[in-house]
Amino acid sequence: MEKTDMLPHKAEVLEIKQETETNLNIKTFKVKFIDNDIRKNFNFKPGQFMMVTVYGLGEAPFGFSSSPTEKDYIEFSVKEVGLVTEALHNLKEGDKIGIRGPFGNGFPLDSTEGKNIIFIGGGIGLAPLRSMINYVLDEKNRDKYQRIQLLNAFRSPEDTLFCDDYQWWENSKDTLVKYTIDEPCEGWSKCVGYPHTLIAEELDYNLPDTRVFTCGPPIMIKFITERLQELGIEPSEIITTLEMRMSCGVGKCGRCNIGHYYVCKDGPVFTLEQLREMPDEY
Amino acid sequence: MMIKKIDKNQFKELFDKLKENYNIAAPVLIDKNKKTLVEYHYIDDFDKIDWDEQADSSPKNIIFPQNAPVGNDYKEKQYYDTEQDTLILGVRSCDIEAIKTLDQVFIEDEMYIDKNYKARRDKITLVGLSCPQRNKSCFCDTLGFNPVESNYAPLYIFKDGNEFWIKVKDKKFESVFENLPDGNQDKLEELIEKRINTFTESSFELDIPIPLPEKEMFEADIWEEMSEKCLGCGICTYYCPTCYCFNFIWEGKDGESTKYKNWDSCMFSTYSAHASGHNPRDSKEKRYRNRIMHKFSYHPLNYEGLGCVGCGRCIDRCPVNLDIREALKLTEKYLEEKGGAKSGKD
Ligand SMILES: Cc1cc2nc3c(=O)[nH]c(=O)nc-3n(C[C@H](O)[C@H](O)[C@H](O)COP(=O)(O)OP(=O)(O)OC[C@H]3O[C@@H](n4cnc5c(N)ncnc54)[C@H](O)[C@@H]3O)c2cc1C
Ligand code: SF4
Ligand code: SF4
Ligand code: FES
């Protein structure tokens, strides 16, 4: 797909999965491009994003939540917060939407090879991480990476996401998966507390050559990055994604800038080291 | 290069000849209920052209219209509005430089070429106009631009009383001008020299590094004071010939909707507001800072050249008289006090 094309390509909604129930309304959409050529030529990296059009209404950016190793479909997960996200939530299987992209830099897959990886995802922030988790845990890629650890944080048991993946994540080779919720809750036997308070006790954080990927609400990212540094992880090994309001996706419309960087084009993935160099406006 | 010198009547004949092959836009005086304005409009009549006043709005309005359809949903049609060839007559140096900036952003960046902009731009020829005198608030020369000459326009006019000198810089147009009387190059140079001197006399002096040092000026404490009166109306950005922020919107029912590219403004509080309610630029000082920094730091860091051409329109139009020159002076003072400024590229 040409980047210069500001019109989306049509895609069909194959499946809609209600992830969470009450507190946060999150659905995962499995879609495929109608046009075969577009489908075949559409390549993306975990951490990149697409602009999704609800025809006649508007467009909004969403990260890929499926791995590029899945060739037959694309998935993205949407938290209902406003106009476009609400319209997406009202779609039915078989409906058509528009997609353009992929945009942004994506996670650094190559330079992460040979490293130990920790993923810390909070709420809908787990969506873009899931794309990378599924990629590195894929049979074809698993041996390229060392130990893989996940700390998945949710507000409550009601808010857990991607439950269908848990089993195969847990059963993957040399992989540790932890789950936490904010407050104790009847019937919950896993961790309790904000994720930054659990890194030291629940994860093997001090393996050599560890890289941490973290996505979630800004306040969580703030606490996690502070804690990781206290624990001796280098800012260049702490990787996160930023969210900004976006319209074009290609560094032109202007709204996603932080200083002279455009999050849509120079991001959305940044290391903590890069963020420190940038004006503090996000 | 060809130099021609013609009088008003000859130009009028030329205009009528050009009309056969081109749409022609030029600055014209319009009387909107006695509140007169000079704006670029498509015209048929040579006598309507206002050669003397700087236009209130810039030719950006033609090259990058405020609302323009990008395409249509299910038909997957793109609108390139490739109509007829167009001449924009009487574009002054500041506006020529501004169009250069828009060209940089929308067609010269390999990352993304705006097809709609390009299609429109490819059909447009700029006919420059040497600026006759400094306007109330402009300062293009301070920023290093030349008000009386520009190389970016393939055709360039020097008006001297009722006489018009025309520099034909692009061979493509030579046949159109062939039969007109030649002008004397030395005489023209003399005229240019004389005119540039009238500008230097009243220059606004400024000594700042370009690009402005990004983090240092971002953290400077001048923005609150500077932006105190700002209403966030966005007028400065709408009149600015280089401001190009836009928003895509879809209009119409599902199945027959159209995507539009509309002007937007970083001075609006909703511009960067997230769906969560969080807004990275949640105060007018942050928005004002972004506008100035974009022009003098971020744009120069990403592209060659400045994001402001010193046309002065934002100064004349601001309802509360915020003056970008003051912001630049405060910047100069701030960096001086910090002890010598380094540019953002060092
Ligand atoms: C790179 C990137 C990746 C993303 N990935 C995901 C993802 O995987 N999953 C996901 O769910 N989200 C993701 N997002 C966020 C998602 O794009 C937004 O939630 C979405 O754009 C909201 O669009 P909307 O039309 O539903 O909301 P809008 O209608 O634009 O607004 C939502 C809410 O905000 C309010 N609002 C609107 N404007 C303002 C304002 N100016 N001031 C205050 N409140 C306002 C509205 O009243 C409404 O309640 C991502 C964002 C980015 C940038
Ligand atoms: S910022 Fe003001 S002076 Fe500079 S180009 Fe824009 S309108 Fe003209
Ligand atoms: S024109 Fe003046 S008041 Fe309006 S947004 Fe610009 S600086 Fe603020
Ligand atoms: S989304 Fe338009 S510049 Fe980033």
XYZ file of C-alpha atoms and ligand atoms in Angstrom:
701
model
C 0.000 0.000 0.000
C 1.372 3.350 -0.963
C 2.030 5.581 1.991
C 0.961 8.567 -0.043
C -2.492 7.162 -0.404
C -4.688 9.052 1.995
C -7.717 6.956 1.116
C -8.112 3.742 3.042
C -8.481 0.298 1.555
C -11.598 -1.602 2.283
C -11.468 -4.443 4.758
C -14.085 -6.840 6.001
C -14.724 -7.503 9.667
C -14.362 -11.280 10.069
C -14.827 -11.594 13.791
C -15.484 -9.351 16.773
C -14.495 -10.487 20.215
C -15.707 -8.816 23.374
C -12.623 -8.795 25.574
C -13.769 -7.052 28.722
C -17.228 -6.701 30.084
C -18.210 -3.925 32.430
C -15.501 -1.449 33.424
C -13.628 -1.004 30.233
C -15.288 -1.814 27.020
C -12.696 -3.390 24.788
C -13.299 -5.396 21.643
C -10.847 -7.115 19.358
C -11.532 -6.968 15.640
C -10.264 -9.558 13.225
C -10.302 -8.110 9.721
C -8.976 -8.812 6.240
C -8.531 -6.644 3.173
C -11.087 -7.276 0.464
C -8.527 -6.868 -2.307
C -6.245 -9.888 -2.632
C -3.235 -7.925 -3.806
C -3.491 -5.498 -0.936
C -3.775 -8.410 1.460
C -0.713 -10.133 0.058
C 1.429 -7.029 0.037
C 0.461 -5.683 3.424
C 3.423 -6.107 5.754
C 3.758 -4.572 9.146
C 5.970 -4.764 12.229
C 4.742 -5.149 15.783
C 4.533 -1.672 17.319
C 3.384 -0.025 14.101
C -0.152 1.224 13.755
C -2.877 1.775 11.189
C -5.532 4.401 10.622
C -8.956 2.811 10.722
C -11.854 4.499 8.962
C -15.457 4.099 9.854
C -16.848 5.229 6.525
C -18.826 8.404 6.696
C -17.744 9.107 10.259
C -14.039 9.349 10.835
C -10.656 7.828 11.317
C -8.573 6.878 14.336
C -5.175 5.263 14.950
C -4.888 1.750 16.414
C -1.891 -0.464 17.004
C -1.817 -3.933 15.517
C -2.608 -6.466 18.193
C -1.951 -9.536 16.045
C 1.457 -10.705 14.965
C 2.642 -10.225 11.379
C 3.274 -13.978 11.382
C -0.501 -14.344 10.983
C -0.871 -13.889 7.261
C -4.603 -14.393 6.828
C -5.909 -11.580 8.959
C -5.088 -8.496 10.998
C -6.296 -7.836 14.497
C -6.649 -4.655 16.494
C -8.253 -4.015 19.839
C -10.335 -0.994 20.616
C -11.304 0.657 23.845
C -14.514 2.606 23.490
C -13.885 6.248 24.336
C -15.484 8.430 21.692
C -17.057 8.753 18.295
C -14.998 6.462 16.110
C -14.356 3.881 18.785
C -18.052 3.761 19.606
C -18.954 3.294 15.953
C -16.415 0.487 15.733
C -17.981 -1.167 18.758
C -21.346 -1.029 17.008
C -20.084 -2.897 13.940
C -21.197 -6.404 13.110
C -19.305 -9.232 11.532
C -19.345 -8.797 7.758
C -19.335 -4.971 7.926
C -16.731 -3.015 5.975
C -14.202 -0.587 7.338
C -11.257 1.257 5.797
C -7.609 0.765 6.714
C -4.497 2.645 5.718
C -0.965 2.110 6.893
C 1.116 0.655 8.347
C 2.593 3.742 9.967
C 5.343 4.440 12.443
C 8.653 2.810 13.277
C 7.563 -0.314 15.168
C 9.438 -2.197 17.881
C 13.130 -2.883 17.309
C 12.919 -6.592 16.483
C 16.388 -7.092 15.079
C 18.373 -5.384 17.798
C 16.386 -7.309 20.417
C 17.565 -10.657 19.079
C 19.717 -12.539 21.586
C 18.327 -10.594 24.534
C 16.146 -11.443 27.500
C 12.811 -9.695 27.154
C 10.347 -8.365 29.702
C 6.925 -7.152 28.576
C 4.901 -5.015 30.984
C 1.483 -4.121 29.650
C -1.306 -2.212 31.353
C -4.888 -2.470 30.118
C -5.305 -1.685 26.444
C -1.535 -1.115 26.385
C -1.222 -4.880 26.177
C -2.669 -4.697 22.646
C 0.444 -3.452 20.813
C 2.635 -5.639 23.054
C 0.600 -8.699 22.119
C 1.655 -8.229 18.497
C 5.285 -8.509 19.559
C 4.672 -11.219 22.166
C 2.994 -13.408 19.585
C 5.789 -12.642 17.167
C 8.663 -13.599 19.471
C 6.829 -16.647 20.827
C 6.062 -17.851 17.306
C 7.899 -21.144 16.665
C 9.865 -19.634 13.812
C 11.215 -16.832 15.997
C 11.338 -18.198 19.526
C 14.973 -19.314 19.382
C 16.167 -15.852 18.429
C 15.366 -14.543 21.892
C 16.397 -15.564 25.410
C 14.071 -15.736 28.385
C 10.733 -14.027 27.881
C 8.741 -12.637 30.805
C 5.336 -10.994 30.829
C 3.702 -8.909 33.499
C 0.127 -8.193 32.469
C -1.636 -5.598 34.571
C -5.389 -5.053 34.677
C -7.679 -3.062 36.903
C -9.735 -6.051 37.944
C -10.441 -9.635 36.845
C -13.259 -8.132 34.756
C -10.734 -6.222 32.676
C -8.407 -8.996 31.557
C -7.596 -9.064 27.861
C -6.545 -11.737 25.367
C -7.456 -14.577 27.723
C -7.366 -17.056 24.853
C -3.643 -16.490 24.534
C -2.698 -17.122 28.152
C -2.380 -20.846 27.879
C -0.040 -20.916 24.948
C 1.991 -18.017 26.321
C 2.439 -19.894 29.601
C 3.321 -23.113 27.816
C 5.932 -21.519 25.585
C 9.559 -22.420 26.093
C 11.428 -20.491 28.805
C 8.570 -18.082 29.298
C 7.194 -16.640 32.518
C 3.747 -15.032 32.579
C 2.416 -13.021 35.525
C -0.908 -11.269 35.969
C -1.847 -8.558 38.400
C -4.908 -6.526 39.330
C -5.058 -3.264 41.266
C -6.888 -4.461 44.366
C -7.537 -7.839 46.007
C -10.621 -9.566 44.704
C -12.436 -12.730 45.656
C -11.414 -15.687 43.534
C -8.211 -14.062 42.252
C -5.108 -16.009 43.217
C -2.532 -14.209 41.088
C -0.611 -11.019 41.893
C -2.215 -7.912 43.319
C -0.868 -4.349 43.090
C 0.426 -1.874 40.558
C 2.916 -3.461 38.210
C 5.898 -1.279 39.152
C 5.715 -2.641 42.711
C 5.966 -6.211 41.443
C 8.936 -6.112 39.096
C 11.558 -6.929 41.713
C 9.694 -9.738 43.436
C 7.887 -11.387 40.548
C 10.312 -11.118 37.632
C 13.920 -12.081 37.002
C 14.747 -8.496 36.238
C 18.489 -8.802 36.655
C 19.318 -11.261 33.906
C 22.137 -9.853 31.782
C 21.199 -8.076 28.580
C 17.545 -7.559 29.376
C 15.294 -5.293 27.338
C 11.949 -4.126 28.684
C 8.927 -3.219 26.567
C 6.177 -1.389 28.390
C 2.870 0.062 27.201
C -0.048 1.384 29.174
C -1.536 4.527 30.633
C 0.954 7.432 30.972
C 0.955 7.277 34.778
C 1.849 3.581 34.741
C 4.652 4.197 32.249
C 6.008 6.905 34.509
C 6.173 4.652 37.571
C 7.486 1.670 35.634
C 10.301 3.573 33.969
C 11.350 5.099 37.303
C 11.368 1.702 38.949
C 13.258 0.019 36.128
C 15.995 2.602 36.387
C 16.241 2.090 40.129
C 16.687 -1.574 39.373
C 19.584 -0.731 37.090
C 18.065 -1.104 33.645
C 19.613 1.299 31.149
C 17.304 3.924 29.571
C 18.335 2.643 26.148
C 16.863 -0.764 27.064
C 13.521 0.598 28.235
C 11.144 0.810 25.321
C 7.682 2.270 25.265
C 5.104 3.650 22.865
C 3.553 7.099 22.954
C 0.054 8.080 22.053
C -0.845 11.400 20.531
C -3.846 12.699 18.739
C -3.296 11.926 15.051
C -4.844 12.632 11.703
C -2.467 11.915 8.822
C -0.042 9.279 10.131
C 2.824 10.531 7.974
C 4.260 13.539 9.782
C 2.386 16.240 7.911
C -0.833 17.288 9.612
C 1.183 18.509 12.575
C -0.804 17.426 15.594
C 1.329 14.618 16.999
C 4.602 16.509 17.344
C 6.869 16.512 20.357
C 9.408 19.145 19.464
C 10.558 18.373 15.942
C 9.644 14.697 16.239
C 6.383 13.373 14.925
C 5.096 10.462 16.969
C 3.332 9.020 13.902
C 6.504 8.841 11.856
C 9.485 8.981 14.248
C 7.552 6.896 16.813
C 5.289 5.682 18.273
C 8.060 3.496 19.723
C 10.760 5.323 21.666
C 13.442 4.321 24.141
C 13.509 6.122 27.454
C 16.882 7.460 26.372
C 15.251 9.139 23.354
C 12.368 10.499 25.397
C 14.782 12.242 27.707
C 16.305 14.134 24.806
C 12.914 15.377 23.701
C 10.964 18.363 24.989
C 8.670 17.244 27.777
C 5.323 17.661 26.037
C 3.416 14.390 25.875
C 16.786 34.626 -19.173
C 14.690 37.123 -21.087
C 13.931 40.664 -19.881
C 10.935 42.516 -21.245
C 9.619 45.971 -20.561
C 6.021 46.847 -21.313
C 3.472 49.475 -20.405
C 0.062 49.006 -18.913
C -1.764 48.670 -22.231
C 0.696 46.114 -23.514
C 0.312 44.152 -20.289
C -3.416 44.294 -20.669
C -3.148 42.787 -24.141
C -0.754 40.163 -22.800
C -3.188 39.391 -20.012
C -6.020 38.854 -22.475
C -3.823 36.556 -24.528
C -2.785 34.562 -21.460
C -6.404 34.257 -20.431
C -7.033 31.997 -23.394
C -4.797 29.304 -21.948
C -4.736 29.992 -18.252
C -6.957 30.674 -15.320
C -5.503 33.769 -13.766
C -5.590 34.637 -10.101
C -4.301 37.931 -8.761
C -4.662 40.228 -5.763
C -7.835 42.259 -6.106
C -9.435 44.854 -3.918
C -12.768 43.738 -2.623
C -15.204 45.842 -0.769
C -16.881 43.624 1.747
C -19.368 46.186 3.072
C -16.796 48.973 2.927
C -14.270 46.995 4.925
C -11.876 46.685 2.054
C -9.691 43.674 1.654
C -7.114 42.588 -0.873
C -7.334 38.906 -1.692
C -6.264 36.512 -4.411
C -9.156 35.780 -6.725
C -9.607 34.389 -10.200
C -10.154 37.319 -12.528
C -11.006 38.151 -16.149
C -10.199 41.813 -16.065
C -6.641 43.112 -15.859
C -7.789 46.432 -14.382
C -8.982 44.731 -11.248
C -5.467 43.811 -10.133
C -4.226 45.625 -7.055
C -0.462 45.982 -7.528
C 0.192 48.209 -4.566
C -1.154 46.588 -1.436
C 0.132 43.438 0.176
C -2.774 41.007 -0.001
C -4.562 40.417 3.298
C -4.701 36.686 2.682
C -1.996 34.805 0.862
C -2.058 32.644 -2.278
C -1.981 29.667 0.098
C -5.768 29.846 -0.184
C -5.496 28.775 -3.825
C -2.651 26.268 -3.606
C -3.813 24.677 -0.377
C -7.523 25.486 -0.082
C -9.160 25.658 3.295
C -11.368 22.677 2.460
C -10.503 20.265 -0.310
C -11.873 16.826 -1.091
C -9.258 14.085 -1.010
C -11.379 11.241 -2.193
C -14.521 9.334 -2.028
C -15.077 6.196 -0.021
C -16.555 3.282 -1.884
C -15.640 4.467 -5.344
C -12.123 4.891 -4.008
C -11.827 7.927 -6.205
C -9.223 10.573 -5.556
C -9.871 14.194 -6.450
C -6.923 15.767 -8.104
C -8.783 18.820 -9.400
C -6.420 18.990 -12.340
C -8.357 21.581 -14.200
C -6.715 24.200 -16.301
C -3.259 25.652 -16.042
C -3.262 28.539 -13.625
C -1.159 31.641 -13.268
C -0.995 33.354 -9.933
C -0.030 36.910 -10.745
C 1.658 39.283 -8.373
C 3.072 36.947 -5.746
C 5.513 38.764 -3.513
C 8.761 37.334 -2.205
C 7.382 36.405 1.187
C 4.556 34.421 -0.363
C 6.841 32.817 -2.925
C 9.076 31.664 -0.061
C 6.000 30.406 1.770
C 4.934 28.362 -1.245
C 8.451 26.956 -1.351
C 7.905 25.826 2.229
C 4.589 24.189 1.380
C 6.222 22.494 -1.617
C 8.933 21.161 0.693
C 6.405 19.706 3.042
C 3.876 18.307 0.605
C 5.838 17.269 -2.477
C 9.551 17.241 -1.824
C 9.604 14.799 1.067
C 10.050 11.237 -0.169
C 8.252 9.901 2.872
C 4.970 11.288 1.711
C 3.893 13.132 -1.391
C 0.490 14.719 -1.174
C -0.998 13.752 -4.525
C -3.827 16.250 -4.359
C -1.503 19.107 -3.537
C 0.938 18.023 -6.216
C -1.706 17.786 -8.914
C -2.895 21.283 -8.094
C 0.619 22.666 -7.762
C 1.809 21.172 -11.045
C -0.797 23.254 -12.842
C 0.177 26.493 -11.132
C 2.794 28.946 -12.339
C 3.867 31.693 -9.987
C 4.353 35.138 -11.436
C 6.336 36.992 -8.835
C 6.121 40.668 -8.014
C 8.930 42.762 -6.655
C 7.701 44.369 -3.463
C 7.360 48.141 -3.967
C 7.698 49.152 -0.326
C 7.764 47.786 3.184
C 4.355 47.168 4.651
C 3.341 48.031 8.151
C 4.564 44.881 9.866
C 6.622 42.774 7.513
C 10.215 41.739 8.101
C 11.141 39.228 5.411
C 14.536 40.871 4.901
C 15.380 40.385 8.576
C 14.920 36.668 8.036
C 17.231 36.749 5.049
C 14.704 36.871 2.234
C 14.932 39.355 -0.578
C 11.754 41.424 -0.935
C 12.583 42.708 -4.399
C 13.758 39.500 -6.130
C 13.099 35.783 -5.998
C 14.399 32.881 -8.001
C 11.645 30.435 -7.154
C 9.082 32.017 -9.492
C 9.654 31.265 -13.197
C 8.218 34.670 -14.109
C 8.911 37.807 -12.150
C 7.542 41.326 -12.468
C 9.046 44.650 -11.435
C 6.475 47.373 -11.542
C 7.825 50.895 -11.875
C 5.008 53.410 -12.087
C 3.043 52.440 -15.159
C 5.829 50.313 -16.551
C 6.296 46.624 -16.035
C 9.596 44.800 -16.311
C 9.215 41.065 -16.720
C 11.970 38.555 -16.087
C 11.260 35.328 -17.943
C 13.408 32.772 -16.158
C 11.889 29.605 -17.538
C 12.481 28.876 -21.243
C 9.051 27.298 -21.409
C 7.460 30.732 -21.376
C 9.762 32.496 -23.812
C 7.486 32.038 -26.803
C 4.671 33.852 -25.020
C 6.804 36.946 -24.456
C 8.935 36.807 -27.605
C 7.342 39.660 -29.489
C 7.308 42.147 -26.631
C 9.935 44.909 -26.387
C 13.178 44.003 -24.611
C 14.219 45.678 -21.389
C 17.730 46.807 -20.551
C 19.271 44.559 -17.924
C 21.537 47.225 -16.420
C 18.668 49.622 -16.005
C 16.660 46.943 -14.278
C 19.538 46.111 -11.929
C 19.751 49.788 -11.036
C 16.072 49.824 -10.227
C 16.407 46.731 -8.040
C 19.401 48.179 -6.224
C 17.553 51.405 -5.490
C 14.541 49.556 -4.218
C 16.432 47.241 -1.883
C 17.972 50.305 -0.246
C 14.576 51.646 0.709
C 14.019 48.395 2.625
C 17.294 48.230 4.544
C 16.684 51.674 6.020
C 13.864 50.440 8.212
C 14.912 46.880 9.000
C 13.871 45.116 12.154
C 17.117 43.890 13.728
C 17.351 40.384 15.055
C 20.166 38.059 15.972
C 19.025 34.549 16.792
C 20.431 31.159 15.846
C 18.404 29.034 13.429
C 17.200 26.442 14.260
C 16.526 27.795 17.731
C 17.978 25.353 20.290
C 15.051 22.996 20.767
C 15.146 21.995 24.399
C 16.618 25.202 25.703
C 13.991 27.444 24.160
C 11.232 24.966 24.945
C 12.155 25.329 28.587
C 12.663 29.104 28.439
C 10.444 31.185 30.693
C 9.308 33.673 28.081
C 6.196 31.934 26.777
C 3.746 32.733 29.495
C 4.400 36.442 29.296
C 4.287 36.383 25.505
C 1.010 34.515 25.201
C -0.904 36.051 28.063
C -3.374 37.884 25.835
C -3.823 35.118 23.255
C -7.438 34.148 22.639
C -6.659 30.932 20.829
C -8.704 32.103 17.877
C -6.321 30.674 15.288
C -6.500 33.732 13.034
C -2.716 33.994 12.956
C -2.433 30.498 11.543
C -5.214 30.916 9.014
C -3.642 34.064 7.591
C -0.123 32.696 7.792
C 1.117 31.682 4.340
C 3.303 28.888 5.734
C 1.048 27.340 8.367
C -0.100 24.012 6.989
C -1.661 22.038 9.859
C -4.654 20.100 8.656
C -7.272 17.603 9.668
C -8.908 14.861 7.690
C -12.635 14.594 8.064
C -15.252 12.388 6.484
C -18.521 13.893 5.444
C -21.683 12.307 4.123
C -23.499 9.064 4.739
C -21.802 5.691 4.726
C -21.516 4.582 1.101
C -21.361 8.051 -0.359
C -19.001 9.891 1.918
C -16.083 12.099 1.015
C -12.822 12.610 2.808
C -11.732 16.234 3.123
C -8.433 17.789 4.016
C -9.275 20.915 6.006
C -7.087 23.536 7.566
C -6.586 23.125 11.271
C -4.689 25.201 13.791
C -2.255 24.330 16.560
C -3.636 27.364 18.387
C -6.932 25.557 19.025
C -7.164 23.813 22.383
C -8.877 20.792 20.823
C -6.125 20.296 18.267
C -3.970 17.985 20.360
C -6.550 16.830 22.938
C -6.574 13.064 23.415
C -9.719 11.015 23.627
C -8.836 10.333 27.271
C -9.142 14.050 28.009
C -5.379 14.386 28.390
C -3.916 17.224 26.348
C -0.159 17.669 25.942
C -0.713 21.327 25.019
C -3.352 22.205 27.527
C -2.566 25.906 27.924
C -2.246 28.841 25.582
C 1.384 29.338 26.449
C 2.161 25.791 25.324
C 0.247 26.314 22.114
C 1.849 29.662 21.438
C 5.268 28.175 22.144
C 4.558 25.364 19.717
C 3.649 27.784 16.955
C 6.775 29.905 17.318
C 9.048 26.920 17.942
C 7.646 25.105 14.950
C 8.573 27.988 12.724
C 12.020 28.747 14.117
C 13.202 25.434 15.561
C 11.230 22.332 14.566
C 10.682 23.157 10.913
C 14.314 24.173 10.346
C 15.399 20.945 12.085
C 13.250 18.826 9.771
C 13.592 20.757 6.520
C 15.848 23.365 5.013
C 14.847 26.915 5.781
C 12.421 28.635 8.074
C 8.762 28.110 8.859
C 8.130 31.870 8.871
C 8.718 34.210 5.960
C 8.159 37.463 7.819
C 5.076 38.581 5.926
C 3.684 40.226 9.054
C 0.104 39.071 8.484
C -0.209 37.413 11.893
C 0.825 40.723 13.434
C -1.730 42.776 11.487
C -4.535 40.288 12.014
C -4.223 39.293 15.659
C -7.230 40.716 17.508
C -5.149 41.321 20.632
C -2.043 42.585 18.839
C 0.361 39.788 19.634
C 3.502 40.497 17.679
C 5.738 37.646 16.587
C 8.629 40.109 16.384
C 8.307 40.652 20.100
C 8.502 36.916 20.714
C 11.647 36.819 18.601
C 13.132 39.761 20.471
C 12.396 38.089 23.798
C 14.053 34.954 22.462
C 17.096 36.934 21.430
C 17.313 38.531 24.850
C 16.797 35.236 26.655
C 19.539 33.482 24.714
C 21.870 36.460 25.102
C 21.425 36.431 28.854
C 22.113 32.695 28.861
C 25.426 33.628 27.340
C 25.643 33.084 23.627
C 23.276 30.856 21.775
C 24.006 27.715 19.879
C 21.696 26.658 17.123
C 19.581 23.546 17.508
C 21.757 21.762 14.943
C 24.956 22.033 16.996
C -0.243 5.181 17.686
C -1.529 4.968 18.413
C -1.957 3.681 18.681
C -3.165 3.466 19.349
N -3.556 2.206 19.570
C -4.732 1.977 20.182
C -5.189 0.652 20.388
O -4.527 -0.330 20.012
N -6.390 0.493 20.997
C -7.154 1.549 21.404
O -8.236 1.329 21.934
N -6.735 2.817 21.235
C -5.553 3.051 20.631
N -5.152 4.349 20.444
C -6.014 5.444 20.914
C -7.136 5.700 19.934
O -6.601 6.168 18.736
C -8.127 6.726 20.476
O -8.788 6.172 21.570
C -9.135 7.106 19.414
O -8.524 7.941 18.463
C -10.344 7.816 19.993
O -11.142 8.178 18.906
P -12.669 8.489 19.068
O -13.134 9.062 17.785
O -13.407 7.313 19.549
O -12.685 9.543 20.191
P -13.117 11.063 20.108
O -14.534 11.158 19.721
O -12.133 11.801 19.316
O -12.956 11.500 21.575
C -13.137 10.605 22.643
C -13.568 11.288 23.887
O -12.779 12.371 24.146
C -13.580 13.498 24.236
N -12.924 14.568 23.564
C -12.802 14.775 22.236
N -12.164 15.898 22.019
C -11.855 16.414 23.220
C -11.208 17.579 23.657
N -10.732 18.449 22.805
N -11.079 17.797 24.978
C -11.557 16.917 25.861
N -12.193 15.801 25.513
C -12.336 15.560 24.211
C -14.879 13.192 23.579
O -15.907 13.948 24.176
C -14.981 11.745 23.841
O -15.580 11.486 25.073
C -3.949 4.570 19.793
C -3.508 5.859 19.534
C -2.317 6.068 18.866
C -1.877 7.441 18.605
S 4.297 33.584 11.249
Fe 3.369 35.585 10.832
S 5.037 36.748 9.864
Fe 5.644 34.599 9.798
S 4.939 33.882 7.800
Fe 3.298 33.418 9.265
S 1.913 35.173 9.181
Fe 3.822 35.794 8.197
S -4.347 35.613 16.186
Fe -3.533 36.336 18.174
S -5.148 35.823 19.669
Fe -5.594 34.613 17.809
S -4.543 32.646 18.201
Fe -3.113 33.939 17.034
S -1.840 34.925 18.630
Fe -3.682 34.106 19.675
S -0.518 12.277 12.652
Fe -0.256 13.920 11.266
S 1.733 14.602 11.828
Fe 1.516 12.825 13.000
